[in-house]
Amino acid sequence: MAFIKRLTSGLAVAAVALAATLGVAQAQDRSTIDEIRDRGKLRIAGILNEDPYFSKDPRSGEWRGFVVEMGKDMANELGVELEVVESSWANSILDVQSGKVDLAFALTALPKRAMAVHFSAPTYYNSFVIISPKPELGGKSWADLNDPAYTIAVDLGSSQDQITKAYLPKANILRFKTRDEAVLAVATGKADAIINTVFNGMVMTKKNAAVGAVYVPTPILSSPSVIGMNHNSDDVWRGFVSAWADYNRRVGNNQTWILMGLEPFGLGLDDLPSGFDING
């Protein structure tokens, strides 16, 4: 009888252990896509007042912008709704790392960022430009601008700040906490130009004519815009996001959504600066 009790007890312990093992295995087998579908929402980071990428209506709470359109399309592919979670460019990467959001769109693929999040295939290509009220700066190369005679404004710690360190070490660089402060420096004559990306630059000139026009210095610094994913996400999810990005870039959907984001500012394809190509 004692033997039977020991055997029964042993079998019970083994059954519990097996159930626990199977539970862990099943949890590990659940993909990121499964989790998103169970939740019913795809969460992406959204940045306030960042036209043409993002903009949130303060009264309705509705988001618009070309990244929002991209997010809606991806959510539709997954059969879920889109949820835009308020963030910032710097915090969007942290939000991906912490699991607060599933994705951060419109990231510049900087090597240091690749250590924090996994990058998708490019959604489109962006170029670093200068925005200046001085026409004489048009047509200049980065080497020409690398001169202490020029005062350049940038927002501290941004991708464009990294460009100044790499290409304009001799120029007089004014670094500001926010992009609005950098724009003001140009508009008030404290700086000759501000460095930013094409789409931001085009909208800047529409919102504040005092900053001048967009110019593309040579060589053209074209950078892929990518989607950031958590490093712990599975291969199926990574493959899906990259396939979505690659497909929509190749068939022209991403360009269409970008142009939709520029329409409220009276900007179209013909207004893109010479030398710039959305598709790289």
Short mmCIF file of C-alpha atoms in Angstrom, two decimals:
data_model
loop_
_atom_site.label_atom_id
_atom_site.label_comp_id
_atom_site.label_asym_id
_atom_site.label_seq_id
_atom_site.Cartn_x
_atom_site.Cartn_y
_atom_site.Cartn_z
CA MET A 1 0.00 0.00 0.00
CA ALA A 2 2.84 2.40 0.86
CA PHE A 3 4.42 1.62 -2.52
CA ILE A 4 1.17 2.48 -4.31
CA LYS A 5 0.88 5.78 -2.40
CA ARG A 6 4.45 6.68 -3.32
CA LEU A 7 3.80 5.77 -6.94
CA THR A 8 0.58 7.78 -7.05
CA SER A 9 2.29 10.76 -5.43
CA GLY A 10 5.18 10.53 -7.87
CA LEU A 11 2.84 10.43 -10.84
CA ALA A 12 0.97 13.47 -9.54
CA VAL A 13 4.20 15.46 -9.19
CA ALA A 14 5.28 14.40 -12.67
CA ALA A 15 1.92 15.45 -14.09
CA VAL A 16 2.18 18.90 -12.47
CA ALA A 17 5.73 19.31 -13.78
CA LEU A 18 4.67 18.23 -17.27
CA ALA A 19 1.73 20.65 -17.25
CA ALA A 20 4.02 23.50 -16.16
CA THR A 21 6.53 22.62 -18.88
CA LEU A 22 3.80 22.51 -21.54
CA GLY A 23 2.45 25.83 -20.28
CA VAL A 24 5.85 27.49 -20.65
CA ALA A 25 6.34 25.95 -24.08
CA GLN A 26 2.93 27.18 -25.22
CA ALA A 27 3.71 30.68 -23.90
CA GLN A 28 7.01 30.66 -25.73
CA ASP A 29 5.27 29.52 -28.93
CA ARG A 30 2.90 32.49 -28.87
CA SER A 31 4.05 35.00 -31.44
CA THR A 32 3.91 38.77 -31.23
CA ILE A 33 1.19 38.69 -33.90
CA ASP A 34 -0.90 36.39 -31.66
CA GLU A 35 -0.55 38.84 -28.78
CA ILE A 36 -1.56 41.81 -30.95
CA ARG A 37 -4.57 39.97 -32.35
CA ASP A 38 -5.68 38.89 -28.87
CA ARG A 39 -5.38 42.52 -27.73
CA GLY A 40 -7.25 43.70 -30.82
CA LYS A 41 -4.96 46.71 -31.24
CA LEU A 42 -1.67 47.56 -32.90
CA ARG A 43 0.05 50.20 -30.75
CA ILE A 44 2.42 52.68 -32.37
CA ALA A 45 4.25 55.67 -30.90
CA GLY A 46 2.84 59.06 -31.95
CA ILE A 47 4.60 62.42 -31.73
CA LEU A 48 2.67 65.63 -31.06
CA ASN A 49 2.91 68.53 -33.55
CA GLU A 50 5.16 66.61 -35.89
CA ASP A 51 3.62 67.29 -39.29
CA PRO A 52 3.58 65.71 -41.78
CA TYR A 53 4.30 62.54 -39.75
CA PHE A 54 1.86 62.98 -36.87
CA SER A 55 -0.61 65.53 -35.55
CA LYS A 56 -3.26 65.16 -32.86
CA ASP A 57 -6.43 67.23 -32.84
CA PRO A 58 -6.60 68.65 -29.29
CA ARG A 59 -10.41 68.72 -29.35
CA SER A 60 -11.29 65.37 -30.91
CA GLY A 61 -8.14 63.49 -29.94
CA GLU A 62 -7.92 62.16 -33.50
CA TRP A 63 -4.51 61.58 -35.03
CA ARG A 64 -3.54 62.33 -38.63
CA GLY A 65 -0.35 62.26 -40.69
CA PHE A 66 1.29 59.88 -43.09
CA VAL A 67 2.69 57.62 -40.38
CA VAL A 68 -0.83 57.27 -38.98
CA GLU A 69 -2.01 56.16 -42.43
CA MET A 70 0.80 53.62 -42.58
CA GLY A 71 -0.15 52.34 -39.14
CA LYS A 72 -3.80 52.01 -40.14
CA ASP A 73 -2.87 49.93 -43.17
CA MET A 74 -0.66 47.61 -41.15
CA ALA A 75 -3.37 47.24 -38.50
CA ASN A 76 -5.84 46.37 -41.25
CA GLU A 77 -3.48 43.66 -42.53
CA LEU A 78 -3.43 42.20 -39.01
CA GLY A 79 -7.20 42.47 -38.61
CA VAL A 80 -6.99 44.81 -35.61
CA GLU A 81 -7.50 48.50 -34.79
CA LEU A 82 -4.74 51.09 -34.61
CA GLU A 83 -3.91 52.75 -31.29
CA VAL A 84 -1.57 55.75 -31.35
CA VAL A 85 0.23 56.17 -28.02
CA GLU A 86 1.51 59.69 -27.29
CA SER A 87 5.31 59.74 -27.13
CA SER A 88 8.35 61.70 -28.39
CA TRP A 89 11.15 60.89 -30.81
CA ALA A 90 13.51 60.02 -27.96
CA ASN A 91 10.94 58.17 -25.87
CA SER A 92 9.52 56.19 -28.78
CA ILE A 93 12.53 53.87 -28.71
CA LEU A 94 12.19 53.46 -24.93
CA ASP A 95 8.50 52.73 -25.40
CA VAL A 96 9.34 49.94 -27.84
CA GLN A 97 11.93 48.52 -25.44
CA SER A 98 9.51 48.55 -22.50
CA GLY A 99 6.62 47.04 -24.48
CA LYS A 100 4.46 50.15 -24.13
CA VAL A 101 4.11 50.18 -27.91
CA ASP A 102 4.60 47.53 -30.57
CA LEU A 103 6.29 49.77 -33.12
CA ALA A 104 7.99 53.12 -33.60
CA PHE A 105 7.77 54.41 -37.18
CA ALA A 106 9.89 56.99 -39.01
CA LEU A 107 13.17 56.30 -37.24
CA THR A 108 16.49 57.20 -38.81
CA ALA A 109 18.57 54.03 -38.88
CA LEU A 110 21.44 55.20 -36.69
CA PRO A 111 23.90 52.45 -35.63
CA LYS A 112 23.54 53.32 -31.93
CA ARG A 113 19.77 52.96 -32.16
CA ALA A 114 20.19 49.48 -33.63
CA MET A 115 21.60 48.40 -30.29
CA ALA A 116 18.34 49.44 -28.61
CA VAL A 117 15.71 48.24 -31.10
CA HIS A 118 15.50 45.98 -34.13
CA PHE A 119 15.07 47.79 -37.47
CA SER A 120 12.73 46.84 -40.30
CA ALA A 121 13.43 47.15 -44.01
CA PRO A 122 13.16 50.80 -45.16
CA THR A 123 9.68 52.29 -45.46
CA TYR A 124 11.02 55.21 -47.52
CA TYR A 125 14.20 57.27 -47.78
CA ASN A 126 14.80 60.66 -46.23
CA SER A 127 17.58 63.15 -46.84
CA PHE A 128 19.24 65.63 -44.54
CA VAL A 129 18.88 69.18 -45.80
CA ILE A 130 19.43 72.75 -44.74
CA ILE A 131 16.61 75.26 -44.43
CA SER A 132 17.81 78.82 -44.85
CA PRO A 133 16.58 82.30 -45.81
CA LYS A 134 19.90 82.84 -47.63
CA PRO A 135 19.71 81.78 -51.30
CA GLU A 136 23.51 81.82 -51.55
CA LEU A 137 23.58 78.65 -49.43
CA GLY A 138 21.70 76.77 -52.14
CA GLY A 139 23.93 74.49 -54.19
CA LYS A 140 26.67 74.33 -51.58
CA SER A 141 28.25 71.07 -50.51
CA TRP A 142 28.59 69.84 -46.96
CA ALA A 143 32.31 70.57 -47.34
CA ASP A 144 31.50 74.18 -48.26
CA LEU A 145 29.29 74.52 -45.18
CA ASN A 146 32.01 73.11 -42.94
CA ASP A 147 33.31 76.57 -42.23
CA PRO A 148 33.28 78.71 -39.04
CA ALA A 149 31.79 81.49 -41.15
CA TYR A 150 28.46 79.64 -41.08
CA THR A 151 26.24 79.34 -38.02
CA ILE A 152 24.02 76.27 -38.10
CA ALA A 153 21.15 75.51 -35.70
CA VAL A 154 20.12 71.96 -34.68
CA ASP A 155 18.06 70.32 -31.96
CA LEU A 156 20.35 68.67 -29.45
CA GLY A 157 20.83 64.90 -29.65
CA SER A 158 18.82 64.48 -32.85
CA SER A 159 19.87 62.66 -36.02
CA GLN A 160 20.67 66.01 -37.60
CA ASP A 161 22.90 66.83 -34.64
CA GLN A 162 24.87 63.68 -35.48
CA ILE A 163 25.22 64.97 -39.05
CA THR A 164 26.78 68.21 -37.82
CA LYS A 165 29.32 66.25 -35.79
CA ALA A 166 30.25 64.12 -38.77
CA TYR A 167 30.15 66.67 -41.60
CA LEU A 168 30.36 70.14 -40.03
CA PRO A 169 32.94 69.95 -37.23
CA LYS A 170 34.40 73.34 -38.20
CA ALA A 171 31.09 75.21 -38.53
CA ASN A 172 29.63 77.25 -35.69
CA ILE A 173 26.89 74.97 -34.35
CA LEU A 174 24.11 76.24 -32.08
CA ARG A 175 22.44 73.36 -30.27
CA PHE A 176 18.97 73.83 -28.79
CA LYS A 177 16.80 71.66 -26.57
CA THR A 178 13.92 71.77 -29.05
CA ARG A 179 13.52 72.11 -32.79
CA ASP A 180 11.22 75.13 -32.32
CA GLU A 181 14.10 76.97 -30.64
CA ALA A 182 16.39 76.09 -33.54
CA VAL A 183 13.78 77.33 -36.04
CA LEU A 184 13.44 80.59 -34.11
CA ALA A 185 17.21 81.09 -34.24
CA VAL A 186 17.08 81.01 -38.05
CA ALA A 187 13.91 83.10 -38.31
CA THR A 188 15.45 85.84 -36.13
CA GLY A 189 18.82 85.82 -37.89
CA LYS A 190 20.84 84.25 -35.08
CA ALA A 191 21.71 81.31 -37.34
CA ASP A 192 22.22 81.06 -41.10
CA ALA A 193 20.43 77.73 -41.45
CA ILE A 194 18.87 74.82 -39.64
CA ILE A 195 19.58 71.18 -40.48
CA ASN A 196 16.68 68.77 -40.62
CA THR A 197 15.09 66.24 -42.96
CA VAL A 198 13.25 66.94 -46.21
CA PHE A 199 9.66 66.53 -45.01
CA ASN A 200 10.15 68.47 -41.79
CA GLY A 201 11.97 71.15 -43.73
CA MET A 202 9.20 71.56 -46.30
CA VAL A 203 6.55 71.96 -43.60
CA MET A 204 8.78 74.41 -41.68
CA THR A 205 8.89 76.74 -44.68
CA LYS A 206 5.09 76.67 -44.94
CA LYS A 207 4.53 77.33 -41.24
CA ASN A 208 7.16 80.09 -41.02
CA ALA A 209 8.27 81.77 -44.24
CA ALA A 210 11.08 83.54 -42.37
CA VAL A 211 13.14 80.33 -42.27
CA GLY A 212 13.52 80.48 -46.06
CA ALA A 213 13.76 77.52 -48.41
CA VAL A 214 14.92 73.91 -48.40
CA TYR A 215 18.28 73.11 -50.00
CA VAL A 216 19.91 69.72 -50.49
CA PRO A 217 23.70 69.94 -50.00
CA THR A 218 25.95 67.51 -51.84
CA PRO A 219 26.72 64.72 -51.50
CA ILE A 220 23.07 63.85 -50.86
CA LEU A 221 22.83 62.22 -47.44
CA SER A 222 20.01 59.80 -48.06
CA SER A 223 19.02 57.75 -45.04
CA PRO A 224 16.50 54.89 -44.78
CA SER A 225 13.50 55.57 -42.56
CA VAL A 226 12.74 52.38 -40.64
CA ILE A 227 10.36 50.92 -38.08
CA GLY A 228 11.70 50.01 -34.64
CA MET A 229 10.71 46.71 -32.98
CA ASN A 230 11.54 45.15 -29.64
CA HIS A 231 14.68 42.98 -29.77
CA ASN A 232 12.73 40.21 -28.02
CA SER A 233 10.10 40.03 -30.75
CA ASP A 234 9.97 36.82 -32.79
CA ASP A 235 11.10 36.22 -36.35
CA VAL A 236 7.55 35.94 -37.68
CA TRP A 237 6.72 39.47 -36.46
CA ARG A 238 9.98 40.92 -37.73
CA GLY A 239 9.47 39.27 -41.09
CA PHE A 240 5.93 40.60 -41.37
CA VAL A 241 6.89 44.20 -40.53
CA SER A 242 9.82 44.21 -42.97
CA ALA A 243 7.71 42.58 -45.71
CA TRP A 244 5.01 45.23 -45.16
CA ALA A 245 7.59 48.03 -45.37
CA ASP A 246 9.31 46.63 -48.45
CA TYR A 247 6.10 45.86 -50.34
CA ASN A 248 4.47 49.23 -49.73
CA ARG A 249 7.65 51.10 -50.64
CA ARG A 250 8.04 49.18 -53.91
CA VAL A 251 4.42 49.53 -55.06
CA GLY A 252 4.32 53.23 -54.16
CA ASN A 253 1.81 53.16 -51.30
CA ASN A 254 4.24 54.76 -48.86
CA GLN A 255 4.86 57.63 -51.28
CA THR A 256 1.10 58.11 -51.64
CA TRP A 257 0.63 58.30 -47.86
CA ILE A 258 3.55 60.76 -47.55
CA LEU A 259 2.02 63.03 -50.18
CA MET A 260 -1.32 62.83 -48.33
CA GLY A 261 0.49 64.09 -45.23
CA LEU A 262 1.90 67.04 -47.18
CA GLU A 263 -1.41 68.01 -48.85
CA PRO A 264 -2.74 70.09 -45.90
CA PHE A 265 0.25 72.40 -46.37
CA GLY A 266 -0.27 72.84 -50.10
CA LEU A 267 2.73 70.66 -50.91
CA GLY A 268 2.95 68.03 -53.61
CA LEU A 269 5.40 65.86 -55.50
CA ASP A 270 6.61 68.77 -57.63
CA ASP A 271 7.55 70.71 -54.49
CA LEU A 272 10.11 68.14 -53.36
CA PRO A 273 13.61 69.64 -53.63
CA SER A 274 15.78 68.75 -56.59
CA GLY A 275 17.99 65.75 -55.96
CA PHE A 276 15.67 64.08 -53.46
CA ASP A 277 14.04 60.69 -54.08
CA ILE A 278 11.52 59.20 -51.60
CA ASN A 279 12.42 55.70 -52.74
CA GLY A 280 16.16 56.20 -52.44
#
